[in-house]
PDB file of N, CA and C in Angstrom:
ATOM      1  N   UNK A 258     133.618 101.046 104.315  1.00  0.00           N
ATOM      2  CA  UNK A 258     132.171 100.974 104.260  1.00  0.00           C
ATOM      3  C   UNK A 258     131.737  99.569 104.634  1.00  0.00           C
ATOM      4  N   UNK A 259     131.075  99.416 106.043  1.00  0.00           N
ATOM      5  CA  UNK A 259     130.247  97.928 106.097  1.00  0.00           C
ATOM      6  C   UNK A 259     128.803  97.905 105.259  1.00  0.00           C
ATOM      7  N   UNK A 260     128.586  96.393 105.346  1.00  0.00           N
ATOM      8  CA  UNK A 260     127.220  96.284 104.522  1.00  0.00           C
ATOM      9  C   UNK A 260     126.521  95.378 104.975  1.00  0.00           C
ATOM     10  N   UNK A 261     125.258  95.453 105.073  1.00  0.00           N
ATOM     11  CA  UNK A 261     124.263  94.288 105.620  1.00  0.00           C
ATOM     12  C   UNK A 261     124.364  93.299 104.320  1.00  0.00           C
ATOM     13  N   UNK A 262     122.953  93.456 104.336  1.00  0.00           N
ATOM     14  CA  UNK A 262     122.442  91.900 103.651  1.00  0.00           C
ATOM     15  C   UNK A 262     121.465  92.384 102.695  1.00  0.00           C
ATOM     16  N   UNK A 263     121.687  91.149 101.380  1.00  0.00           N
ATOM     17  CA  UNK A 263     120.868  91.246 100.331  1.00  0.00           C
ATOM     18  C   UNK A 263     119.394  91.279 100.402  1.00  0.00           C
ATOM     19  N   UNK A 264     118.541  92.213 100.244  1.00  0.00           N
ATOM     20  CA  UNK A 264     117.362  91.931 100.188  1.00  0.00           C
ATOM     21  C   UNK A 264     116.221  92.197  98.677  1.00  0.00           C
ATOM     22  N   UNK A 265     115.246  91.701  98.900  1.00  0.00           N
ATOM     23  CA  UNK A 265     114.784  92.124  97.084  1.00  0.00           C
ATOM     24  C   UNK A 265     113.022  92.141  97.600  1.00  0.00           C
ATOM     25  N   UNK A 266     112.576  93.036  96.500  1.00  0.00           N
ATOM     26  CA  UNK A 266     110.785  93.316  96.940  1.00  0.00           C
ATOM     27  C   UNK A 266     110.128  93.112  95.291  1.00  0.00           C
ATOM     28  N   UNK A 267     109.443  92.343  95.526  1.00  0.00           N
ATOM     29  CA  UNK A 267     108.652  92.267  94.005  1.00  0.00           C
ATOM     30  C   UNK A 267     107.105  93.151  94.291  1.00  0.00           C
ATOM     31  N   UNK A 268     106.573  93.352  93.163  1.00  0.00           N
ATOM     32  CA  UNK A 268     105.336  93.732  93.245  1.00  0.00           C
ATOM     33  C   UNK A 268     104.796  93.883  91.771  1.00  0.00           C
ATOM     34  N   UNK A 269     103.924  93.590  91.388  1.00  0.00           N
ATOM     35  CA  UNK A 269     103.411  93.707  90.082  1.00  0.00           C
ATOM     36  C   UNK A 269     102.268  94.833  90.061  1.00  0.00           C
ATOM     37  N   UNK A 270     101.918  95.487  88.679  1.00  0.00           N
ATOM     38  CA  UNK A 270     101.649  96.651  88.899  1.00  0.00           C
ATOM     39  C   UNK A 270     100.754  96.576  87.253  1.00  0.00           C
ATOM     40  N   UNK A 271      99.900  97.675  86.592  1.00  0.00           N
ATOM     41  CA  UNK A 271      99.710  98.090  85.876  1.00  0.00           C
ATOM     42  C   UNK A 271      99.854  98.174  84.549  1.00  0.00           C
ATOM     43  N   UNK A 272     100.683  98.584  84.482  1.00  0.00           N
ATOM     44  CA  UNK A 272     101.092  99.930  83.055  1.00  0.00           C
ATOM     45  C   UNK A 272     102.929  99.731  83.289  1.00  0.00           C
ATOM     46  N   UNK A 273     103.251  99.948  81.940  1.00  0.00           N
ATOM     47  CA  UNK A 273     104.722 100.254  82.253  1.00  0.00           C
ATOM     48  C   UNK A 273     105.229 101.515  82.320  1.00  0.00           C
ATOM     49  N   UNK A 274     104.172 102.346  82.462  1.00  0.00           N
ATOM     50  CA  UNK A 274     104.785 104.445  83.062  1.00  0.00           C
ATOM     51  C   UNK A 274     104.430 103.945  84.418  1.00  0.00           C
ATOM     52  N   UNK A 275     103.648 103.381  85.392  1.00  0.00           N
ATOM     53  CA  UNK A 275     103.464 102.949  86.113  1.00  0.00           C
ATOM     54  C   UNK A 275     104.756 101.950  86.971  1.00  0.00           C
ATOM     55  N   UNK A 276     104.682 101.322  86.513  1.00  0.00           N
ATOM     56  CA  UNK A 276     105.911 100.705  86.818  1.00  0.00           C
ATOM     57  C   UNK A 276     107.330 101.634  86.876  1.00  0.00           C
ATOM     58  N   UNK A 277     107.805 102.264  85.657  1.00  0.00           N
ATOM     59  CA  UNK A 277     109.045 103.333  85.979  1.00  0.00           C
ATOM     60  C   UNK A 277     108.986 104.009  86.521  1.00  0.00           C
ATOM     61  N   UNK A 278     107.545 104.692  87.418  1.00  0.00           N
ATOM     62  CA  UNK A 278     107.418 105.614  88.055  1.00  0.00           C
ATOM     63  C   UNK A 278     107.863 105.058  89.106  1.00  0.00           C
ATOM     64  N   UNK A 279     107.253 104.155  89.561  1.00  0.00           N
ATOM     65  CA  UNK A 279     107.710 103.153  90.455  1.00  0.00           C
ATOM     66  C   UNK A 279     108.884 102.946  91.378  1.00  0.00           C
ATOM     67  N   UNK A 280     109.387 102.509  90.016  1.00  0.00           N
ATOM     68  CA  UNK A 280     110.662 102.046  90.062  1.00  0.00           C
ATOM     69  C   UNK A 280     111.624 103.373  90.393  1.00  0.00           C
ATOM     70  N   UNK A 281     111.344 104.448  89.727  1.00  0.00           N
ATOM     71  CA  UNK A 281     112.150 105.350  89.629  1.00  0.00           C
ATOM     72  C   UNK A 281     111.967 106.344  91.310  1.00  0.00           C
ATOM     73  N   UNK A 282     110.966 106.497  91.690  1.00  0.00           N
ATOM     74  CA  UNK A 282     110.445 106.770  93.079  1.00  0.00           C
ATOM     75  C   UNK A 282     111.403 105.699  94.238  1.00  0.00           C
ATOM     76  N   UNK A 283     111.458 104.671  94.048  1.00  0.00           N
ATOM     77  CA  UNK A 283     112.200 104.365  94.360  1.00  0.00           C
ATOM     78  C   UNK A 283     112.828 104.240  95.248  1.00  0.00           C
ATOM     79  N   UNK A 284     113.668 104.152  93.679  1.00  0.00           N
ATOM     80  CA  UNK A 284     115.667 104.538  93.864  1.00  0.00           C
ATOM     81  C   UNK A 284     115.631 105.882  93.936  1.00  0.00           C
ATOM     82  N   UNK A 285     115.506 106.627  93.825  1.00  0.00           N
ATOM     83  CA  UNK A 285     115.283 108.026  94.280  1.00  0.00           C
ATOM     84  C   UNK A 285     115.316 108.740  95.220  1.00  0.00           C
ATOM     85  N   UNK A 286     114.677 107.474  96.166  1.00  0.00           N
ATOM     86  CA  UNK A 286     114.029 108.094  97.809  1.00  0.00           C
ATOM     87  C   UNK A 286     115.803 107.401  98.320  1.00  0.00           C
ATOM     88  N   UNK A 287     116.753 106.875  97.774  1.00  0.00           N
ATOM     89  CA  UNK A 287     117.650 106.093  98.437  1.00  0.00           C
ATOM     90  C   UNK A 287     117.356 104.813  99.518  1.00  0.00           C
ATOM     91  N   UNK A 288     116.478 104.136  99.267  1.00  0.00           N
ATOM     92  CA  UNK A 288     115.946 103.117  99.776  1.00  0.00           C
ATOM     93  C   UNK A 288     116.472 102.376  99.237  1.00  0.00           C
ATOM     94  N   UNK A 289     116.515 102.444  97.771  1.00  0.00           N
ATOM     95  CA  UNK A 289     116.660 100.744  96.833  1.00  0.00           C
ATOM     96  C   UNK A 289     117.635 101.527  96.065  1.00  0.00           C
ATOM     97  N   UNK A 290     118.667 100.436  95.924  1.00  0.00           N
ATOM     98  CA  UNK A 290     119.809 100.143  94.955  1.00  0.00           C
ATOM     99  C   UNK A 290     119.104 100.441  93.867  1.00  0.00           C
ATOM    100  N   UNK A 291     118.549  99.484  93.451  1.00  0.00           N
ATOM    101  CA  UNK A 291     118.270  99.333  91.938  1.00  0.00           C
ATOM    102  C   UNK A 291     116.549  98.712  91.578  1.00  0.00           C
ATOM    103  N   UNK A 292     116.313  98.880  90.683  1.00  0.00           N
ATOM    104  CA  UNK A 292     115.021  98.624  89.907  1.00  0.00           C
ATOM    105  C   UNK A 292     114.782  97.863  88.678  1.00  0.00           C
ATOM    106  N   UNK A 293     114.362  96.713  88.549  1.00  0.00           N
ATOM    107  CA  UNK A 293     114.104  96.157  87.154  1.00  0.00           C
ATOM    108  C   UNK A 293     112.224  96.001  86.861  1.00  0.00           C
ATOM    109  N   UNK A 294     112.862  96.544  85.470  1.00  0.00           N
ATOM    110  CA  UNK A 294     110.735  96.762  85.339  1.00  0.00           C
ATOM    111  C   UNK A 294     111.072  95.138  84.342  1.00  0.00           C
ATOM    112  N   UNK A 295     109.756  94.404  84.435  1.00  0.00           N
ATOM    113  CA  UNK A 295     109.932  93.219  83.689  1.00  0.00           C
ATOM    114  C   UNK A 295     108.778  93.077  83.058  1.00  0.00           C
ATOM    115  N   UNK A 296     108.284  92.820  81.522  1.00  0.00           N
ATOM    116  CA  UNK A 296     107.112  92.709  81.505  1.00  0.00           C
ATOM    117  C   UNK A 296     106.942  93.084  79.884  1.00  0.00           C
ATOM    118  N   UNK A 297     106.016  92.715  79.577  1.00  0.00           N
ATOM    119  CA  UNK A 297     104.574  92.438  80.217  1.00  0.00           C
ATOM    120  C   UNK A 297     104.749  91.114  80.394  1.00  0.00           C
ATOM    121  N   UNK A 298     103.748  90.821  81.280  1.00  0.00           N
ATOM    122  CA  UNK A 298     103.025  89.669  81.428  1.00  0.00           C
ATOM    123  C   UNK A 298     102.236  89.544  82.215  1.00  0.00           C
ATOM    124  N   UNK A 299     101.374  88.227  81.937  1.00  0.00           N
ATOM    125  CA  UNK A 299     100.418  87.461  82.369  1.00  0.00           C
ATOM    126  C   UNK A 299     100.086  86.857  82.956  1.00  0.00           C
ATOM    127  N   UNK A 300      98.876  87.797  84.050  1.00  0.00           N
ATOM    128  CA  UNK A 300      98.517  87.457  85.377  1.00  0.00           C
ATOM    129  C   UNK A 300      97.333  86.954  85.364  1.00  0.00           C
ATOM    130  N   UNK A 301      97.031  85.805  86.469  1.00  0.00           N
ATOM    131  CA  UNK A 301      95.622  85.437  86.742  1.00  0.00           C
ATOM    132  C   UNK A 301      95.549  85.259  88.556  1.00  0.00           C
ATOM    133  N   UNK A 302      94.235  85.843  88.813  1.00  0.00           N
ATOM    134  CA  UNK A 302      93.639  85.405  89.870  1.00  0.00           C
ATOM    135  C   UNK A 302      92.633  85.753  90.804  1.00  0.00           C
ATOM    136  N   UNK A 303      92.115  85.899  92.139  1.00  0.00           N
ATOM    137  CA  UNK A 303      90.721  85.631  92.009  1.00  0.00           C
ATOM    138  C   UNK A 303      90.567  87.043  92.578  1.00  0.00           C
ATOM    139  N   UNK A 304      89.640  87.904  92.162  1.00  0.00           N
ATOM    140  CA  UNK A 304      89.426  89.342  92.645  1.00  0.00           C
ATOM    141  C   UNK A 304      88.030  89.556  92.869  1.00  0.00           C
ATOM    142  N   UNK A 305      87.310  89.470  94.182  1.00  0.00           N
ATOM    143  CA  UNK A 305      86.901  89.518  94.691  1.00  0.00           C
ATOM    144  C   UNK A 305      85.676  88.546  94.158  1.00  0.00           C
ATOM    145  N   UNK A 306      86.473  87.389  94.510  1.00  0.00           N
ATOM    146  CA  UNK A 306      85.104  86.027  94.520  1.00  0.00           C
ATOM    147  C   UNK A 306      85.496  85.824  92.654  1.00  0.00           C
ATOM    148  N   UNK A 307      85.990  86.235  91.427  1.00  0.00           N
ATOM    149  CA  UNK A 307      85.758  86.138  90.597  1.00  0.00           C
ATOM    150  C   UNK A 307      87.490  85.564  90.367  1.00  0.00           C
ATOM    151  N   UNK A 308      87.278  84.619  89.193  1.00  0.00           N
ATOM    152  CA  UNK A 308      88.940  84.475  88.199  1.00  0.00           C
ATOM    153  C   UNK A 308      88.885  85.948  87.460  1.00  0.00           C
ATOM    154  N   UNK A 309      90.380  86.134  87.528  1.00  0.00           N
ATOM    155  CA  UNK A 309      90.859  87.423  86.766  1.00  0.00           C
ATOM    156  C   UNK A 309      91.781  87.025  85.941  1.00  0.00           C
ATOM    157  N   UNK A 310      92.330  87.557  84.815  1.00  0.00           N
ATOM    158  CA  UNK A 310      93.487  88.015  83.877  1.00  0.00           C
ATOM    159  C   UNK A 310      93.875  89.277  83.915  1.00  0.00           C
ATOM    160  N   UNK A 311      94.849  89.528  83.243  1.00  0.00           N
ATOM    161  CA  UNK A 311      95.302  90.786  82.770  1.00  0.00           C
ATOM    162  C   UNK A 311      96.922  90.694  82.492  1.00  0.00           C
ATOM    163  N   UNK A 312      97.162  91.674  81.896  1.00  0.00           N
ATOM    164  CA  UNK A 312      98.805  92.158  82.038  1.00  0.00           C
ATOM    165  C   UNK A 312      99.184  93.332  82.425  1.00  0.00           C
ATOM    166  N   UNK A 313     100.143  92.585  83.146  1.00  0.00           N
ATOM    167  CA  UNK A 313     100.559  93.587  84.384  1.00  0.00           C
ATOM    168  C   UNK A 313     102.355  93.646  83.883  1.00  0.00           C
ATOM    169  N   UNK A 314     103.211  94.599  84.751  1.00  0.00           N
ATOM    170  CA  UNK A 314     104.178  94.738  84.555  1.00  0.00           C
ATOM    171  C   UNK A 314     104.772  94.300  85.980  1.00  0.00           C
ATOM    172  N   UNK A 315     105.760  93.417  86.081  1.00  0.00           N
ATOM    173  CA  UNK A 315     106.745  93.398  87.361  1.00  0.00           C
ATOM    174  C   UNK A 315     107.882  94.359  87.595  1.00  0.00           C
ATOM    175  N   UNK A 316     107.962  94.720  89.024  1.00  0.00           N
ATOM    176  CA  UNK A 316     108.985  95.217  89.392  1.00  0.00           C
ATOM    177  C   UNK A 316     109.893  94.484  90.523  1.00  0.00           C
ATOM    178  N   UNK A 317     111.064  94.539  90.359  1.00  0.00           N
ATOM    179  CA  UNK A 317     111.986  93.616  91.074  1.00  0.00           C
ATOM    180  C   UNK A 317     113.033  94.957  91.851  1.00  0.00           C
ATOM    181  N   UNK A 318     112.795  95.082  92.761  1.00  0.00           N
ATOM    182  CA  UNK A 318     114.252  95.816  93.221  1.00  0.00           C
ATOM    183  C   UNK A 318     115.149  95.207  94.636  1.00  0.00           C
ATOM    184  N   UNK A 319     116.337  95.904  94.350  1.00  0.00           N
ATOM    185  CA  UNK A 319     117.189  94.895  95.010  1.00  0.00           C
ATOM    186  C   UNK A 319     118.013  96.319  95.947  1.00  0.00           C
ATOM    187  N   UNK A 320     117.831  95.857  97.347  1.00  0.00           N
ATOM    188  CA  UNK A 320     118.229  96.783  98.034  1.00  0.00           C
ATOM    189  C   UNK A 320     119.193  96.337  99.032  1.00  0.00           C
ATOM    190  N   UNK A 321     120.004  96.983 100.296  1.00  0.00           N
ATOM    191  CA  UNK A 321     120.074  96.921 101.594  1.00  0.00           C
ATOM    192  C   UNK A 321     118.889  96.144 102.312  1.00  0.00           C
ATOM    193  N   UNK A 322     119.068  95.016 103.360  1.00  0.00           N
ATOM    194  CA  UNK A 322     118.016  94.935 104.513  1.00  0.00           C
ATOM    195  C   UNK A 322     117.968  95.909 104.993  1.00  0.00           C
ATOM    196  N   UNK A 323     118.951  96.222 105.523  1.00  0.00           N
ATOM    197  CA  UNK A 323     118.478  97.696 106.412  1.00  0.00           C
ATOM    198  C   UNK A 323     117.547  98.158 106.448  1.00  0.00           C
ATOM    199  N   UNK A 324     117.127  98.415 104.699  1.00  0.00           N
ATOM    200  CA  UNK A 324     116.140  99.295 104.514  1.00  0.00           C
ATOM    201  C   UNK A 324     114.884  98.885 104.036  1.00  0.00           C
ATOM    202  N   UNK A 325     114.479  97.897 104.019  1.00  0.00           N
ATOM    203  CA  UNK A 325     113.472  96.476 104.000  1.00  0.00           C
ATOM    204  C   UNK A 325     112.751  97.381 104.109  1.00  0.00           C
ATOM    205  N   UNK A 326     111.782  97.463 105.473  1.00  0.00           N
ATOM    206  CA  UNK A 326     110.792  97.651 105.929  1.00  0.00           C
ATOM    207  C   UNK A 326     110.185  98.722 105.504  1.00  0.00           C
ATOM    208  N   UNK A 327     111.342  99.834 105.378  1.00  0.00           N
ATOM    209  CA  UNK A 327     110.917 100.961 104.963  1.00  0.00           C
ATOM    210  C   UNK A 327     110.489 101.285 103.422  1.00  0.00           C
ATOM    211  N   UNK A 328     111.397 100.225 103.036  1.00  0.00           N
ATOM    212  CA  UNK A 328     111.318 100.104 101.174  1.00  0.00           C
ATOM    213  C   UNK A 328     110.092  99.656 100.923  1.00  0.00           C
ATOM    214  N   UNK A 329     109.193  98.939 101.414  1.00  0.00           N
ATOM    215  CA  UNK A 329     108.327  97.583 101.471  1.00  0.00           C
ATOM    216  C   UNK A 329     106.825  98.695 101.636  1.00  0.00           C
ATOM    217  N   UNK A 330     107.357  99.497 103.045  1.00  0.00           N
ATOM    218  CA  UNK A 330     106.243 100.539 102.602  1.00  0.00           C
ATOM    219  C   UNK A 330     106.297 101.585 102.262  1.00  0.00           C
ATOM    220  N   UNK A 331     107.038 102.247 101.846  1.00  0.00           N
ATOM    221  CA  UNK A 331     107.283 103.410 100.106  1.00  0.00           C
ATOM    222  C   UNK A 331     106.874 102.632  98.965  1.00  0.00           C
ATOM    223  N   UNK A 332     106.972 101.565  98.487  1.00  0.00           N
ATOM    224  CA  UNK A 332     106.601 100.524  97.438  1.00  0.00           C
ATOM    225  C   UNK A 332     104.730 100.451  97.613  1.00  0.00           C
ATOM    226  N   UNK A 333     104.247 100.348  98.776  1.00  0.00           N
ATOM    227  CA  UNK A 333     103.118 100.081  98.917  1.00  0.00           C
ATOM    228  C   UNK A 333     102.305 101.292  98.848  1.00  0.00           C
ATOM    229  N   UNK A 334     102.587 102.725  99.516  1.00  0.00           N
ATOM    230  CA  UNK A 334     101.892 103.526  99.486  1.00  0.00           C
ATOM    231  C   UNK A 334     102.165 104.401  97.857  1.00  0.00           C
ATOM    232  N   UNK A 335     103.202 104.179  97.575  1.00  0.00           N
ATOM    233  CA  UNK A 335     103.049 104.974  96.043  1.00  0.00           C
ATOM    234  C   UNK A 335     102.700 104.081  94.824  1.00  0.00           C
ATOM    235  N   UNK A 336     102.287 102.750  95.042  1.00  0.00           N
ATOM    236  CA  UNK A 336     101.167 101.530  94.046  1.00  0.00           C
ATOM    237  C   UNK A 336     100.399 102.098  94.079  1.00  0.00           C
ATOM    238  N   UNK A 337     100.004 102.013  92.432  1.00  0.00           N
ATOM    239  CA  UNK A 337      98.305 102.192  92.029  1.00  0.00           C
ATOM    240  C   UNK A 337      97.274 101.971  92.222  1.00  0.00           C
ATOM    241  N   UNK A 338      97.663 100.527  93.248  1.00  0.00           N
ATOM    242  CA  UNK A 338      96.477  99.616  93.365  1.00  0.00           C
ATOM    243  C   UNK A 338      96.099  99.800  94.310  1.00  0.00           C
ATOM    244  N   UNK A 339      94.512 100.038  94.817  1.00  0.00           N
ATOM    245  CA  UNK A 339      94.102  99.717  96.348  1.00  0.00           C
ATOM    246  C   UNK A 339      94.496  98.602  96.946  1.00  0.00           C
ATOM    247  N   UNK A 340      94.860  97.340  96.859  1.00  0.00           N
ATOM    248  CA  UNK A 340      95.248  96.553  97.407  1.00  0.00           C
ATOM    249  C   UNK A 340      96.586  95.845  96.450  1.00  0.00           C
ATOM    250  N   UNK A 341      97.677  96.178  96.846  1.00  0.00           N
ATOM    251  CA  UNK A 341      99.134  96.326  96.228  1.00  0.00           C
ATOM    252  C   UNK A 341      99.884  94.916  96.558  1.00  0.00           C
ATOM    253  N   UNK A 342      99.907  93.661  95.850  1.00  0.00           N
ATOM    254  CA  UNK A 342     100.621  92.832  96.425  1.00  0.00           C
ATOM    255  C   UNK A 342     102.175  93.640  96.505  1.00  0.00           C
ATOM    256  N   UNK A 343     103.252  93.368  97.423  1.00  0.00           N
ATOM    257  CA  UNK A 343     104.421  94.260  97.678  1.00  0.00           C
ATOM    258  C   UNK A 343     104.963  92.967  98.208  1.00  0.00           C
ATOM    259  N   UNK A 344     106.118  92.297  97.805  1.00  0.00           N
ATOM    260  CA  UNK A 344     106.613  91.307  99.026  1.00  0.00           C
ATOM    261  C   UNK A 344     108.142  91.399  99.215  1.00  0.00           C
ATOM    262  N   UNK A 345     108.398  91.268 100.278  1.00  0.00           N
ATOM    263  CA  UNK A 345     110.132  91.676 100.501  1.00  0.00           C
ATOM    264  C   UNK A 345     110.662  90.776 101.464  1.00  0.00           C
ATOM    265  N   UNK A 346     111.860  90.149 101.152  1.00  0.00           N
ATOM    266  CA  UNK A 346     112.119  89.218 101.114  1.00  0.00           C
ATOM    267  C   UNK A 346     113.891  89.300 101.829  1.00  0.00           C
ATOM    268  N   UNK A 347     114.651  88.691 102.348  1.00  0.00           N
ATOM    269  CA  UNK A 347     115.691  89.198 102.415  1.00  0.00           C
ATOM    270  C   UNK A 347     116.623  87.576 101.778  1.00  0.00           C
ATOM    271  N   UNK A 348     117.546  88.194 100.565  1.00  0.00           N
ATOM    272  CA  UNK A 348     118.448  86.967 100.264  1.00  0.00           C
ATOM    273  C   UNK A 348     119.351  86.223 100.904  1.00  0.00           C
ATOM    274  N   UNK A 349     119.887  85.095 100.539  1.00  0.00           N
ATOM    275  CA  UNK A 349     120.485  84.432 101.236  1.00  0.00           C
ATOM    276  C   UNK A 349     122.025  84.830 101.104  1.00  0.00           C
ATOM    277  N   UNK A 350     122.512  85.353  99.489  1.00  0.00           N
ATOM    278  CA  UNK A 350     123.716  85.043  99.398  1.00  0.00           C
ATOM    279  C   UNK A 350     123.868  86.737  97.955  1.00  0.00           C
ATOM    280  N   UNK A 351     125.266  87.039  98.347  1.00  0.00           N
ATOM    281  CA  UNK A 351     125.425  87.861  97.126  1.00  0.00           C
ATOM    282  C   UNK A 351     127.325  88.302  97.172  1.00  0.00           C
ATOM    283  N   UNK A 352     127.802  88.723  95.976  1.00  0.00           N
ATOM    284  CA  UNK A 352     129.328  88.797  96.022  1.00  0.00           C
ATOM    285  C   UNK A 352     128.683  90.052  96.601  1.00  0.00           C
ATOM    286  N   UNK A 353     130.806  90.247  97.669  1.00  0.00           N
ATOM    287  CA  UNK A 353     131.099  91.341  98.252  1.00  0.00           C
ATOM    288  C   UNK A 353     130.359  92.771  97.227  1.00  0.00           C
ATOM    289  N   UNK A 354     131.219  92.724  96.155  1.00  0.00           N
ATOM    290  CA  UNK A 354     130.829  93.985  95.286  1.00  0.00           C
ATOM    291  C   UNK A 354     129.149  94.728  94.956  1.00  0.00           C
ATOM    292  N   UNK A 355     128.307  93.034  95.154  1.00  0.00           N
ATOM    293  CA  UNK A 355     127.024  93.785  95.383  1.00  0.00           C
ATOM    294  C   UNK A 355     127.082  93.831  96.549  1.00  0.00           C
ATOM    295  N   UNK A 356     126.981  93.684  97.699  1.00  0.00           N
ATOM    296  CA  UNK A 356     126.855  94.467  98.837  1.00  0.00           C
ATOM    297  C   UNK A 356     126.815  95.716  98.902  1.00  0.00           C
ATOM    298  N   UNK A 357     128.291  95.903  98.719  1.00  0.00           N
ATOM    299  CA  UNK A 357     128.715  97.029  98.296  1.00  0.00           C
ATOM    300  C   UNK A 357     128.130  98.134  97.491  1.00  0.00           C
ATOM    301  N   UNK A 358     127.325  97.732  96.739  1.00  0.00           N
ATOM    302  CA  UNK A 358     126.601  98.461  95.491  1.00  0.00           C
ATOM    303  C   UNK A 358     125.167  98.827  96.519  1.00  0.00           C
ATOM    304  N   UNK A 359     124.938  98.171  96.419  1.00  0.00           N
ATOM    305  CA  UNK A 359     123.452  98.152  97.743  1.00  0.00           C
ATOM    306  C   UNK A 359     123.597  99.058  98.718  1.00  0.00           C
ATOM    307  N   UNK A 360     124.922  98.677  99.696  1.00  0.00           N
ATOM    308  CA  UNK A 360     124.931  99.632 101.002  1.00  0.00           C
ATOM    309  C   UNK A 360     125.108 100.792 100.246  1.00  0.00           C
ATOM    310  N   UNK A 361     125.630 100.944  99.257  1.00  0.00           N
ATOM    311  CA  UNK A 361     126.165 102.656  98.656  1.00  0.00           C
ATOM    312  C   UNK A 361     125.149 103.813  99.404  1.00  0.00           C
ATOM    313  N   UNK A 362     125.467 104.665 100.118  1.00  0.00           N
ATOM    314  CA  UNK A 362     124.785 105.946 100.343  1.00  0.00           C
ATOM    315  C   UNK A 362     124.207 105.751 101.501  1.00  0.00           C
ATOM    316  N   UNK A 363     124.449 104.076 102.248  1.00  0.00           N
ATOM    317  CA  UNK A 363     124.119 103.722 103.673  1.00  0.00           C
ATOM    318  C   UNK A 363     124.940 104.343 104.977  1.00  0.00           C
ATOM    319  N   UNK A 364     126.088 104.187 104.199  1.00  0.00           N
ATOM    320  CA  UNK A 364     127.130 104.072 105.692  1.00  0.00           C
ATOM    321  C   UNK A 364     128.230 105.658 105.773  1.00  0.00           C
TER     322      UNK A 364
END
């Protein structure tokens, strides 16, 4: 089995059924390895002309590049939010064995 490269997509979200749905949609679709819901916590910033707060829940998942682009928008169209921060990122460095774990169900 070959393997690309580490990549990871954050996005913060809602609710934490929100978030596992999320998360669980997913890894599901075989896009993403894996899913970490993180949270709560505490967000600020400016929504439309105004300062905001709230708590929100993070999601971190860690996939194949390969499947970046596609992960990046499955992540975006199944967010709650009309306007979904989603960001994906590709890592620099990871042991063989995660690779490995990542490409699973790629090759």
């Amino acid at each position: 089995m070959s393997s690309g490269s580490p990549a990871l997509i954050w996005t913060p979200i809602d609710t934490a059924a929100n978030a596992r749905n999320l998360a669980t949609a997913a890894v599901g679709s075989g896009l993403v390895a894996c899913a970490n819901v993180i949270g709560p916590m505490e967000s600020h910033y400016v929504w439309k002309g105004q300062m905001q707060s709230s708590v929100e829940y993070g999601v971190l998942f860690k996939l194949d590049a390969r499947t970046l682009d596609a992960a990046v928008s499955l992540v975006e169209e199944l967010h709650t939010y009309d306007v979904p921060v989603v960001i994906g990122w590709l890592a620099d460095r990871a042991p063989t064995a995660t690779l490995a774990f990542l490409a699973n169900g790629l090759d």
